C-alpha cells in the first residue's frame, strides 16, 4: 500500500483527458497534476526545448513525493521520455506510446495502423518504432501511416465537437488515412479523445480508435498492482499550472467530465543565456 500521489504532467490542460481515464481505472488514487500552461503548446517546438521543459516538469512532480509519473503529453512521451526516466530514477514512468502501440497491434486485422498527433510527435517517429517492436513480438507485419493534426487541439479546447469547421478539418486531415484503409487509428494527442465522435464518423464505424489515456491508465493499474502500491486512503487531488488559471478551470472540467480542485499557479524561476 502507498498513499503517495501519482504525478501527471502535460503541456497544458489536455492531460485532463488522461486523468479522467486514471480516475475511472484507479479511483482511490490521489493525483498531483501539472499543466505547463505558460509554455503551452509543446507540439510545434523543437526536441531540445521539449526535453528541457520535460525535465523541469518532472522536477516539480518529484518535489511532491509521487510514487509514479504519468507523462500525459504525447509530445513529451514521443520526444523526451528518456529525460523524465533519468530524473525519476526508481519511480515508474508511464508514457503514452508503448501502451498505445501494444493496443494498436492487437487490434489491427489488416495490419494497417494510422497515427495522428502533433507535429513533434509525428516527426519523432516514436509510435512507428514502438509499433514495429510490438508487431515483431506478435509475429505480424504492419503498414504504418501518420498525420499531424495541429488544428484539432484548439478545436477541442473550444469545445467545437459538433461544429462544421471541425468536420471539415477532420475530413482534410483524415482523408488519406481513410483512403489507405487503416483499420486502427491511434489518437496520439491528449486532446483528440474530445473529438472522438467526429474522428470516428470521418474514419467510418469499422475503424478502431485507440485512446492513449485509456491504454496508459490500464498500465498504471497493472504497475500499482505489481508493486503492491494501491492507495489505502481517500483520494485528495492537487492541480498546478504555470500561468494564471483563468480558462483552465472551465476547459479542464469539461475535459475531465467532473469538478476538479481549484488550480494553483507555480512559477519557474529561470534566467536567460544569450546563444553565441
Ligand atoms: N499535450 C499535447 C500532446 O498530447 C498537445 C498540446 C501541445 O501541443 O502541447 O501532444
PDB file of C-alpha atoms and ligand atoms in Angstrom:
ATOM      1  CA  UNK A   1       0.000   0.000   0.000  1.00  0.00           C
ATOM      2  CA  UNK A   2       1.133   3.539  -0.656  1.00  0.00           C
ATOM      3  CA  UNK A   3      -0.773   6.764  -0.098  1.00  0.00           C
ATOM      4  CA  UNK A   4       1.735   8.811  -2.118  1.00  0.00           C
ATOM      5  CA  UNK A   5       0.126  10.551  -5.089  1.00  0.00           C
ATOM      6  CA  UNK A   6       0.537   9.734  -8.770  1.00  0.00           C
ATOM      7  CA  UNK A   7       2.157  12.657 -10.612  1.00  0.00           C
ATOM      8  CA  UNK A   8       0.715  13.527 -14.015  1.00  0.00           C
ATOM      9  CA  UNK A   9       2.013  16.255 -16.286  1.00  0.00           C
ATOM     10  CA  UNK A  10       1.101  17.736 -19.623  1.00  0.00           C
ATOM     11  CA  UNK A  11       1.981  20.780 -21.690  1.00  0.00           C
ATOM     12  CA  UNK A  12      -1.303  22.294 -20.519  1.00  0.00           C
ATOM     13  CA  UNK A  13      -4.886  21.352 -19.989  1.00  0.00           C
ATOM     14  CA  UNK A  14      -5.256  18.395 -22.358  1.00  0.00           C
ATOM     15  CA  UNK A  15      -3.806  15.921 -19.875  1.00  0.00           C
ATOM     16  CA  UNK A  16      -7.164  16.075 -18.082  1.00  0.00           C
ATOM     17  CA  UNK A  17      -8.394  13.504 -20.635  1.00  0.00           C
ATOM     18  CA  UNK A  18      -5.733  11.155 -19.255  1.00  0.00           C
ATOM     19  CA  UNK A  19      -6.619  11.979 -15.640  1.00  0.00           C
ATOM     20  CA  UNK A  20     -10.246  11.138 -16.495  1.00  0.00           C
ATOM     21  CA  UNK A  21      -9.144   7.620 -17.504  1.00  0.00           C
ATOM     22  CA  UNK A  22      -6.956   7.263 -14.392  1.00  0.00           C
ATOM     23  CA  UNK A  23      -9.919   8.287 -12.201  1.00  0.00           C
ATOM     24  CA  UNK A  24     -12.029   5.580 -13.847  1.00  0.00           C
ATOM     25  CA  UNK A  25      -9.387   2.868 -13.593  1.00  0.00           C
ATOM     26  CA  UNK A  26      -7.932   3.584 -10.124  1.00  0.00           C
ATOM     27  CA  UNK A  27     -10.489   5.842  -8.376  1.00  0.00           C
ATOM     28  CA  UNK A  28      -8.860   5.675  -4.940  1.00  0.00           C
ATOM     29  CA  UNK A  29      -5.556   7.196  -6.064  1.00  0.00           C
ATOM     30  CA  UNK A  30      -4.544  10.795  -5.336  1.00  0.00           C
ATOM     31  CA  UNK A  31      -3.255  12.811  -8.285  1.00  0.00           C
ATOM     32  CA  UNK A  32      -0.870  15.757  -8.484  1.00  0.00           C
ATOM     33  CA  UNK A  33      -1.412  17.276 -11.925  1.00  0.00           C
ATOM     34  CA  UNK A  34       0.854  19.853 -13.510  1.00  0.00           C
ATOM     35  CA  UNK A  35      -0.181  21.683 -16.689  1.00  0.00           C
ATOM     36  CA  UNK A  36       2.569  23.869 -18.131  1.00  0.00           C
ATOM     37  CA  UNK A  37       0.090  26.430 -19.416  1.00  0.00           C
ATOM     38  CA  UNK A  38       2.667  29.249 -19.559  1.00  0.00           C
ATOM     39  CA  UNK A  39       4.710  27.402 -22.181  1.00  0.00           C
ATOM     40  CA  UNK A  40       1.927  25.515 -23.972  1.00  0.00           C
ATOM     41  CA  UNK A  41       1.767  24.281 -26.695  1.00  0.00           C
ATOM     42  CA  UNK A  42       4.719  21.898 -26.923  1.00  0.00           C
ATOM     43  CA  UNK A  43       3.600  20.241 -30.173  1.00  0.00           C
ATOM     44  CA  UNK A  44       5.348  22.595 -32.607  1.00  0.00           C
ATOM     45  CA  UNK A  45       8.505  23.138 -30.523  1.00  0.00           C
ATOM     46  CA  UNK A  46      11.987  21.668 -31.017  1.00  0.00           C
ATOM     47  CA  UNK A  47      13.068  18.453 -29.304  1.00  0.00           C
ATOM     48  CA  UNK A  48      15.690  20.364 -27.241  1.00  0.00           C
ATOM     49  CA  UNK A  49      13.065  22.743 -25.882  1.00  0.00           C
ATOM     50  CA  UNK A  50      10.561  19.970 -25.139  1.00  0.00           C
ATOM     51  CA  UNK A  51      13.265  17.984 -23.324  1.00  0.00           C
ATOM     52  CA  UNK A  52      14.162  20.989 -21.163  1.00  0.00           C
ATOM     53  CA  UNK A  53      10.528  21.608 -20.299  1.00  0.00           C
ATOM     54  CA  UNK A  54      10.054  17.889 -19.530  1.00  0.00           C
ATOM     55  CA  UNK A  55      12.979  17.968 -17.058  1.00  0.00           C
ATOM     56  CA  UNK A  56      11.534  20.999 -15.277  1.00  0.00           C
ATOM     57  CA  UNK A  57       8.028  19.498 -15.185  1.00  0.00           C
ATOM     58  CA  UNK A  58       9.434  16.268 -13.731  1.00  0.00           C
ATOM     59  CA  UNK A  59      11.363  18.136 -11.029  1.00  0.00           C
ATOM     60  CA  UNK A  60       8.149  19.782  -9.894  1.00  0.00           C
ATOM     61  CA  UNK A  61       6.301  16.459  -9.564  1.00  0.00           C
ATOM     62  CA  UNK A  62       9.242  14.823  -7.761  1.00  0.00           C
ATOM     63  CA  UNK A  63       9.014  17.570  -5.124  1.00  0.00           C
ATOM     64  CA  UNK A  64       5.522  16.194  -4.345  1.00  0.00           C
ATOM     65  CA  UNK A  65       6.957  12.769  -3.497  1.00  0.00           C
ATOM     66  CA  UNK A  66       4.997  10.975  -6.199  1.00  0.00           C
ATOM     67  CA  UNK A  67       5.052   7.168  -6.441  1.00  0.00           C
ATOM     68  CA  UNK A  68       4.700   7.172 -10.238  1.00  0.00           C
ATOM     69  CA  UNK A  69       4.874   9.699 -13.073  1.00  0.00           C
ATOM     70  CA  UNK A  70       2.412   9.617 -15.947  1.00  0.00           C
ATOM     71  CA  UNK A  71       3.548  11.643 -18.947  1.00  0.00           C
ATOM     72  CA  UNK A  72       0.097  12.543 -20.262  1.00  0.00           C
ATOM     73  CA  UNK A  73       1.530  14.659 -23.067  1.00  0.00           C
ATOM     74  CA  UNK A  74       2.048  12.580 -26.202  1.00  0.00           C
ATOM     75  CA  UNK A  75       4.586  15.106 -27.491  1.00  0.00           C
ATOM     76  CA  UNK A  76       6.767  14.642 -24.385  1.00  0.00           C
ATOM     77  CA  UNK A  77       6.168  10.879 -24.451  1.00  0.00           C
ATOM     78  CA  UNK A  78       7.429  10.822 -28.054  1.00  0.00           C
ATOM     79  CA  UNK A  79      10.465  13.080 -27.685  1.00  0.00           C
ATOM     80  CA  UNK A  80      11.573  13.342 -24.057  1.00  0.00           C
ATOM     81  CA  UNK A  81      10.522  10.277 -22.067  1.00  0.00           C
ATOM     82  CA  UNK A  82      14.206   9.377 -21.509  1.00  0.00           C
ATOM     83  CA  UNK A  83      14.762  12.684 -19.710  1.00  0.00           C
ATOM     84  CA  UNK A  84      11.832  12.008 -17.391  1.00  0.00           C
ATOM     85  CA  UNK A  85      13.014   8.445 -16.681  1.00  0.00           C
ATOM     86  CA  UNK A  86      16.546   9.634 -15.929  1.00  0.00           C
ATOM     87  CA  UNK A  87      15.364  12.142 -13.331  1.00  0.00           C
ATOM     88  CA  UNK A  88      12.722   9.815 -11.881  1.00  0.00           C
ATOM     89  CA  UNK A  89      15.288   7.111 -11.008  1.00  0.00           C
ATOM     90  CA  UNK A  90      13.415   4.168  -9.460  1.00  0.00           C
ATOM     91  CA  UNK A  91       9.999   5.791  -9.751  1.00  0.00           C
ATOM     92  CA  UNK A  92       7.993   4.188 -12.578  1.00  0.00           C
ATOM     93  CA  UNK A  93       7.335   6.443 -15.567  1.00  0.00           C
ATOM     94  CA  UNK A  94       4.400   5.747 -17.859  1.00  0.00           C
ATOM     95  CA  UNK A  95       4.290   7.389 -21.269  1.00  0.00           C
ATOM     96  CA  UNK A  96       1.580   7.188 -23.896  1.00  0.00           C
ATOM     97  CA  UNK A  97       3.497   5.500 -26.737  1.00  0.00           C
ATOM     98  CA  UNK A  98       4.152   1.943 -25.507  1.00  0.00           C
ATOM     99  CA  UNK A  99       0.630   1.119 -24.235  1.00  0.00           C
ATOM    100  CA  UNK A 100      -0.940   2.515 -27.448  1.00  0.00           C
ATOM    101  CA  UNK A 101       1.407   0.661 -29.763  1.00  0.00           C
ATOM    102  CA  UNK A 102       0.581  -2.595 -27.994  1.00  0.00           C
ATOM    103  CA  UNK A 103      -3.173  -1.955 -28.184  1.00  0.00           C
ATOM    104  CA  UNK A 104      -2.962  -0.995 -31.871  1.00  0.00           C
ATOM    105  CA  UNK A 105      -1.057  -4.142 -32.823  1.00  0.00           C
ATOM    106  CA  UNK A 106      -3.523  -6.361 -31.000  1.00  0.00           C
ATOM    107  CA  UNK A 107      -6.485  -4.507 -32.574  1.00  0.00           C
ATOM    108  CA  UNK A 108      -5.470  -4.459 -36.241  1.00  0.00           C
ATOM    109  CA  UNK A 109      -6.860  -7.113 -38.573  1.00  0.00           C
ATOM    110  CA  UNK A 110      -5.399  -5.885 -41.879  1.00  0.00           C
ATOM    111  CA  UNK A 111      -2.065  -4.648 -40.424  1.00  0.00           C
ATOM    112  CA  UNK A 112      -2.749  -1.037 -41.449  1.00  0.00           C
ATOM    113  CA  UNK A 113      -2.332   1.304 -38.480  1.00  0.00           C
ATOM    114  CA  UNK A 114      -2.721   5.080 -38.555  1.00  0.00           C
ATOM    115  CA  UNK A 115      -1.278   7.577 -36.085  1.00  0.00           C
ATOM    116  CA  UNK A 116      -2.413  11.154 -35.562  1.00  0.00           C
ATOM    117  CA  UNK A 117      -0.651  13.601 -33.262  1.00  0.00           C
ATOM    118  CA  UNK A 118       1.124  16.942 -33.015  1.00  0.00           C
ATOM    119  CA  UNK A 119       3.864  17.880 -35.475  1.00  0.00           C
ATOM    120  CA  UNK A 120       6.594  16.981 -32.955  1.00  0.00           C
ATOM    121  CA  UNK A 121       5.013  13.607 -32.148  1.00  0.00           C
ATOM    122  CA  UNK A 122       4.654  12.668 -35.820  1.00  0.00           C
ATOM    123  CA  UNK A 123       8.169  13.914 -36.710  1.00  0.00           C
ATOM    124  CA  UNK A 124       9.707  11.850 -33.893  1.00  0.00           C
ATOM    125  CA  UNK A 125       8.513   8.514 -35.413  1.00  0.00           C
ATOM    126  CA  UNK A 126       8.328   7.209 -31.834  1.00  0.00           C
ATOM    127  CA  UNK A 127       4.994   5.473 -32.483  1.00  0.00           C
ATOM    128  CA  UNK A 128       6.373   3.780 -35.616  1.00  0.00           C
ATOM    129  CA  UNK A 129       9.326   2.395 -33.656  1.00  0.00           C
ATOM    130  CA  UNK A 130       7.122   1.118 -30.827  1.00  0.00           C
ATOM    131  CA  UNK A 131       4.606  -0.460 -33.247  1.00  0.00           C
ATOM    132  CA  UNK A 132       7.423  -2.229 -35.109  1.00  0.00           C
ATOM    133  CA  UNK A 133       8.665  -3.738 -31.835  1.00  0.00           C
ATOM    134  CA  UNK A 134       5.149  -4.886 -30.857  1.00  0.00           C
ATOM    135  CA  UNK A 135       4.420  -6.230 -34.351  1.00  0.00           C
ATOM    136  CA  UNK A 136       7.633  -8.261 -34.258  1.00  0.00           C
ATOM    137  CA  UNK A 137       6.651  -9.724 -30.877  1.00  0.00           C
ATOM    138  CA  UNK A 138       3.206 -10.573 -32.252  1.00  0.00           C
ATOM    139  CA  UNK A 139       4.725 -12.047 -35.433  1.00  0.00           C
ATOM    140  CA  UNK A 140       2.792  -9.783 -37.802  1.00  0.00           C
ATOM    141  CA  UNK A 141       3.832  -7.136 -40.277  1.00  0.00           C
ATOM    142  CA  UNK A 142       2.254  -3.694 -40.204  1.00  0.00           C
ATOM    143  CA  UNK A 143       1.940  -0.800 -42.602  1.00  0.00           C
ATOM    144  CA  UNK A 144       2.020   2.424 -40.594  1.00  0.00           C
ATOM    145  CA  UNK A 145       0.737   5.815 -41.757  1.00  0.00           C
ATOM    146  CA  UNK A 146       0.855   9.058 -39.814  1.00  0.00           C
ATOM    147  CA  UNK A 147      -0.635  12.519 -39.998  1.00  0.00           C
ATOM    148  CA  UNK A 148      -0.056  15.636 -37.896  1.00  0.00           C
ATOM    149  CA  UNK A 149      -3.382  17.285 -36.941  1.00  0.00           C
ATOM    150  CA  UNK A 150      -2.413  20.518 -35.102  1.00  0.00           C
ATOM    151  CA  UNK A 151      -5.781  22.254 -35.584  1.00  0.00           C
ATOM    152  CA  UNK A 152      -7.569  19.539 -33.590  1.00  0.00           C
ATOM    153  CA  UNK A 153      -6.040  20.958 -30.382  1.00  0.00           C
ATOM    154  CA  UNK A 154      -7.663  24.433 -30.429  1.00  0.00           C
ATOM    155  CA  UNK A 155     -10.923  22.969 -31.774  1.00  0.00           C
ATOM    156  CA  UNK A 156     -11.073  20.560 -28.830  1.00  0.00           C
ATOM    157  CA  UNK A 157     -10.337  23.368 -26.357  1.00  0.00           C
ATOM    158  CA  UNK A 158     -13.107  25.500 -27.877  1.00  0.00           C
ATOM    159  CA  UNK A 159     -15.455  22.580 -27.323  1.00  0.00           C
ATOM    160  CA  UNK A 160     -16.310  22.512 -31.060  1.00  0.00           C
ATOM    161  CA  UNK A 161     -17.148  18.834 -31.013  1.00  0.00           C
ATOM    162  CA  UNK A 162     -20.171  19.130 -33.331  1.00  0.00           C
ATOM    163  CA  UNK A 163     -19.121  22.136 -35.398  1.00  0.00           C
ATOM    164  CA  UNK A 164     -18.996  22.156 -39.198  1.00  0.00           C
ATOM    165  CA  UNK A 165     -15.482  23.623 -39.072  1.00  0.00           C
ATOM    166  CA  UNK A 166     -14.309  20.581 -37.119  1.00  0.00           C
ATOM    167  CA  UNK A 167     -15.964  18.210 -39.620  1.00  0.00           C
ATOM    168  CA  UNK A 168     -14.138  19.964 -42.497  1.00  0.00           C
ATOM    169  CA  UNK A 169     -10.774  19.921 -40.714  1.00  0.00           C
ATOM    170  CA  UNK A 170     -11.237  16.243 -39.866  1.00  0.00           C
ATOM    171  CA  UNK A 171     -12.078  15.443 -43.495  1.00  0.00           C
ATOM    172  CA  UNK A 172      -8.935  17.249 -44.684  1.00  0.00           C
ATOM    173  CA  UNK A 173      -6.597  15.594 -42.162  1.00  0.00           C
ATOM    174  CA  UNK A 174      -8.042  12.084 -42.195  1.00  0.00           C
ATOM    175  CA  UNK A 175      -8.899  11.599 -45.864  1.00  0.00           C
ATOM    176  CA  UNK A 176      -5.624   9.912 -46.802  1.00  0.00           C
ATOM    177  CA  UNK A 177      -5.673   7.580 -43.781  1.00  0.00           C
ATOM    178  CA  UNK A 178      -9.208   6.537 -44.714  1.00  0.00           C
ATOM    179  CA  UNK A 179      -8.252   6.070 -48.408  1.00  0.00           C
ATOM    180  CA  UNK A 180      -5.383   3.851 -47.286  1.00  0.00           C
ATOM    181  CA  UNK A 181      -7.886   1.733 -45.335  1.00  0.00           C
ATOM    182  CA  UNK A 182      -6.276   1.862 -41.914  1.00  0.00           C
ATOM    183  CA  UNK A 183      -8.425  -0.265 -39.613  1.00  0.00           C
ATOM    184  CA  UNK A 184      -6.881   1.065 -36.389  1.00  0.00           C
ATOM    185  CA  UNK A 185      -6.136   4.701 -35.602  1.00  0.00           C
ATOM    186  CA  UNK A 186      -4.083   5.888 -32.626  1.00  0.00           C
ATOM    187  CA  UNK A 187      -5.330   9.150 -31.123  1.00  0.00           C
ATOM    188  CA  UNK A 188      -1.782  10.245 -30.269  1.00  0.00           C
ATOM    189  CA  UNK A 189      -2.566  13.528 -28.514  1.00  0.00           C
ATOM    190  CA  UNK A 190      -4.204  14.494 -25.231  1.00  0.00           C
ATOM    191  CA  UNK A 191      -6.955  16.481 -26.953  1.00  0.00           C
ATOM    192  CA  UNK A 192      -8.152  14.025 -29.577  1.00  0.00           C
ATOM    193  CA  UNK A 193     -10.465  11.934 -27.334  1.00  0.00           C
ATOM    194  CA  UNK A 194     -12.596  15.102 -27.075  1.00  0.00           C
ATOM    195  CA  UNK A 195     -13.154  14.822 -30.855  1.00  0.00           C
ATOM    196  CA  UNK A 196     -13.687  11.048 -30.708  1.00  0.00           C
ATOM    197  CA  UNK A 197     -17.149  11.158 -32.361  1.00  0.00           C
ATOM    198  CA  UNK A 198     -16.165  13.354 -35.282  1.00  0.00           C
ATOM    199  CA  UNK A 199     -12.994  11.324 -35.901  1.00  0.00           C
ATOM    200  CA  UNK A 200     -14.994   8.071 -35.762  1.00  0.00           C
ATOM    201  CA  UNK A 201     -17.605   9.429 -38.179  1.00  0.00           C
ATOM    202  CA  UNK A 202     -14.926  10.616 -40.594  1.00  0.00           C
ATOM    203  CA  UNK A 203     -12.943   7.376 -40.499  1.00  0.00           C
ATOM    204  CA  UNK A 204     -16.017   5.125 -40.564  1.00  0.00           C
ATOM    205  CA  UNK A 205     -17.522   2.936 -37.886  1.00  0.00           C
ATOM    206  CA  UNK A 206     -15.315  -0.078 -38.684  1.00  0.00           C
ATOM    207  CA  UNK A 207     -12.097   1.709 -37.703  1.00  0.00           C
ATOM    208  CA  UNK A 208     -10.945   1.147 -34.106  1.00  0.00           C
ATOM    209  CA  UNK A 209      -9.776   4.325 -32.369  1.00  0.00           C
ATOM    210  CA  UNK A 210      -7.123   3.870 -29.679  1.00  0.00           C
ATOM    211  CA  UNK A 211      -7.326   6.379 -26.807  1.00  0.00           C
ATOM    212  CA  UNK A 212      -3.828   6.834 -25.395  1.00  0.00           C
ATOM    213  CA  UNK A 213      -5.058   7.882 -21.937  1.00  0.00           C
ATOM    214  CA  UNK A 214      -7.235   4.802 -21.557  1.00  0.00           C
ATOM    215  CA  UNK A 215      -4.387   2.467 -22.536  1.00  0.00           C
ATOM    216  CA  UNK A 216      -1.936   4.220 -20.204  1.00  0.00           C
ATOM    217  CA  UNK A 217      -4.434   4.090 -17.315  1.00  0.00           C
ATOM    218  CA  UNK A 218      -4.612   0.281 -17.620  1.00  0.00           C
ATOM    219  CA  UNK A 219      -0.822   0.183 -17.286  1.00  0.00           C
ATOM    220  CA  UNK A 220      -0.998   2.482 -14.229  1.00  0.00           C
ATOM    221  CA  UNK A 221      -3.301  -0.060 -12.545  1.00  0.00           C
ATOM    222  CA  UNK A 222      -1.089  -3.012 -13.567  1.00  0.00           C
ATOM    223  CA  UNK A 223       2.079  -1.403 -12.173  1.00  0.00           C
ATOM    224  CA  UNK A 224       0.435  -0.333  -8.899  1.00  0.00           C
ATOM    225  CA  UNK A 225      -0.851  -3.877  -8.559  1.00  0.00           C
ATOM    226  CA  UNK A 226       2.556  -5.461  -9.310  1.00  0.00           C
ATOM    227  CA  UNK A 227       4.314  -3.154  -6.834  1.00  0.00           C
ATOM    228  CA  UNK A 228       1.603  -3.532  -4.161  1.00  0.00           C
ATOM    229  CA  UNK A 229       1.218   0.255  -4.187  1.00  0.00           C
ATOM    230  CA  UNK A 230      -2.528   0.869  -4.366  1.00  0.00           C
ATOM    231  CA  UNK A 231      -3.635   3.634  -2.033  1.00  0.00           C
ATOM    232  CA  UNK A 232      -5.450   2.778   1.199  1.00  0.00           C
ATOM    233  CA  UNK A 233      -6.656   6.360   1.858  1.00  0.00           C
ATOM    234  CA  UNK A 234      -9.382   8.566   0.446  1.00  0.00           C
ATOM    235  CA  UNK A 235      -8.031  10.419  -2.562  1.00  0.00           C
ATOM    236  CA  UNK A 236      -7.089  14.094  -2.465  1.00  0.00           C
ATOM    237  CA  UNK A 237      -6.031  15.865  -5.661  1.00  0.00           C
ATOM    238  CA  UNK A 238      -3.766  18.824  -6.414  1.00  0.00           C
ATOM    239  CA  UNK A 239      -3.828  20.806  -9.666  1.00  0.00           C
ATOM    240  CA  UNK A 240      -0.913  23.088 -10.556  1.00  0.00           C
ATOM    241  CA  UNK A 241      -0.465  25.353 -13.576  1.00  0.00           C
ATOM    242  CA  UNK A 242       2.352  27.664 -14.666  1.00  0.00           C
ATOM    243  CA  UNK A 243       0.175  30.563 -15.885  1.00  0.00           C
ATOM    244  CA  UNK A 244      -2.832  32.259 -14.316  1.00  0.00           C
ATOM    245  CA  UNK A 245      -5.531  29.590 -14.121  1.00  0.00           C
ATOM    246  CA  UNK A 246      -8.123  31.719 -15.970  1.00  0.00           C
ATOM    247  CA  UNK A 247      -9.585  29.358 -18.589  1.00  0.00           C
ATOM    248  CA  UNK A 248      -8.040  26.276 -17.041  1.00  0.00           C
ATOM    249  CA  UNK A 249     -10.843  25.562 -14.620  1.00  0.00           C
ATOM    250  CA  UNK A 250     -13.702  25.597 -17.154  1.00  0.00           C
ATOM    251  CA  UNK A 251     -11.912  23.833 -20.000  1.00  0.00           C
ATOM    252  CA  UNK A 252     -10.236  21.401 -17.574  1.00  0.00           C
ATOM    253  CA  UNK A 253     -13.540  20.404 -16.020  1.00  0.00           C
ATOM    254  CA  UNK A 254     -15.043  19.903 -19.484  1.00  0.00           C
ATOM    255  CA  UNK A 255     -12.201  17.549 -20.477  1.00  0.00           C
ATOM    256  CA  UNK A 256     -12.293  15.782 -17.123  1.00  0.00           C
ATOM    257  CA  UNK A 257     -16.081  15.472 -17.146  1.00  0.00           C
ATOM    258  CA  UNK A 258     -16.345  16.448 -13.472  1.00  0.00           C
ATOM    259  CA  UNK A 259     -15.434  19.184 -10.988  1.00  0.00           C
ATOM    260  CA  UNK A 260     -11.777  19.466 -10.092  1.00  0.00           C
ATOM    261  CA  UNK A 261      -9.911  21.177  -7.257  1.00  0.00           C
ATOM    262  CA  UNK A 262      -9.050  24.813  -7.839  1.00  0.00           C
ATOM    263  CA  UNK A 263      -5.826  25.110  -9.841  1.00  0.00           C
ATOM    264  CA  UNK A 264      -2.891  26.838  -8.144  1.00  0.00           C
ATOM    265  CA  UNK A 265      -0.137  28.665 -10.007  1.00  0.00           C
ATOM    266  CA  UNK A 266       3.530  27.705  -9.714  1.00  0.00           C
ATOM    267  CA  UNK A 267       6.376  29.844 -11.043  1.00  0.00           C
ATOM    268  CA  UNK A 268       9.608  28.594 -12.616  1.00  0.00           C
ATOM    269  CA  UNK A 269      12.466  30.974 -11.789  1.00  0.00           C
ATOM    270  CA  UNK A 270      14.806  30.795 -14.731  1.00  0.00           C
ATOM    271  CA  UNK A 271      17.463  33.044 -16.174  1.00  0.00           C
ATOM    272  CA  UNK A 272      18.234  33.718 -19.853  1.00  0.00           C
ATOM    273  CA  UNK A 273      21.506  32.962 -21.588  1.00  0.00           C
ATOM    274  CA  UNK A 274      22.205  34.526 -24.989  1.00  0.00           C
ATOM    275  CA  UNK A 275      23.266  31.876 -27.550  1.00  0.00           C
ATOM    276  CA  UNK A 276      26.647  32.540 -29.227  1.00  0.00           C
TER     277      UNK A 276
HETATM  278  N1  LIG B   1      -0.482  17.804 -24.927  1.00  0.00           N
HETATM  279  C1  LIG B   1      -0.004  17.784 -26.305  1.00  0.00           C
HETATM  280  C2  LIG B   1       0.104  16.335 -26.781  1.00  0.00           C
HETATM  281  O1  LIG B   1      -0.542  15.443 -26.262  1.00  0.00           O
HETATM  282  C3  LIG B   1      -0.916  18.593 -27.218  1.00  0.00           C
HETATM  283  C4  LIG B   1      -0.868  20.085 -26.992  1.00  0.00           C
HETATM  284  C5  LIG B   1       0.502  20.690 -27.261  1.00  0.00           C
HETATM  285  O2  LIG B   1       0.886  20.860 -28.443  1.00  0.00           O
HETATM  286  O3  LIG B   1       1.196  20.993 -26.305  1.00  0.00           O
HETATM  287  O4  LIG B   1       0.860  16.070 -27.684  1.00  0.00           O
END
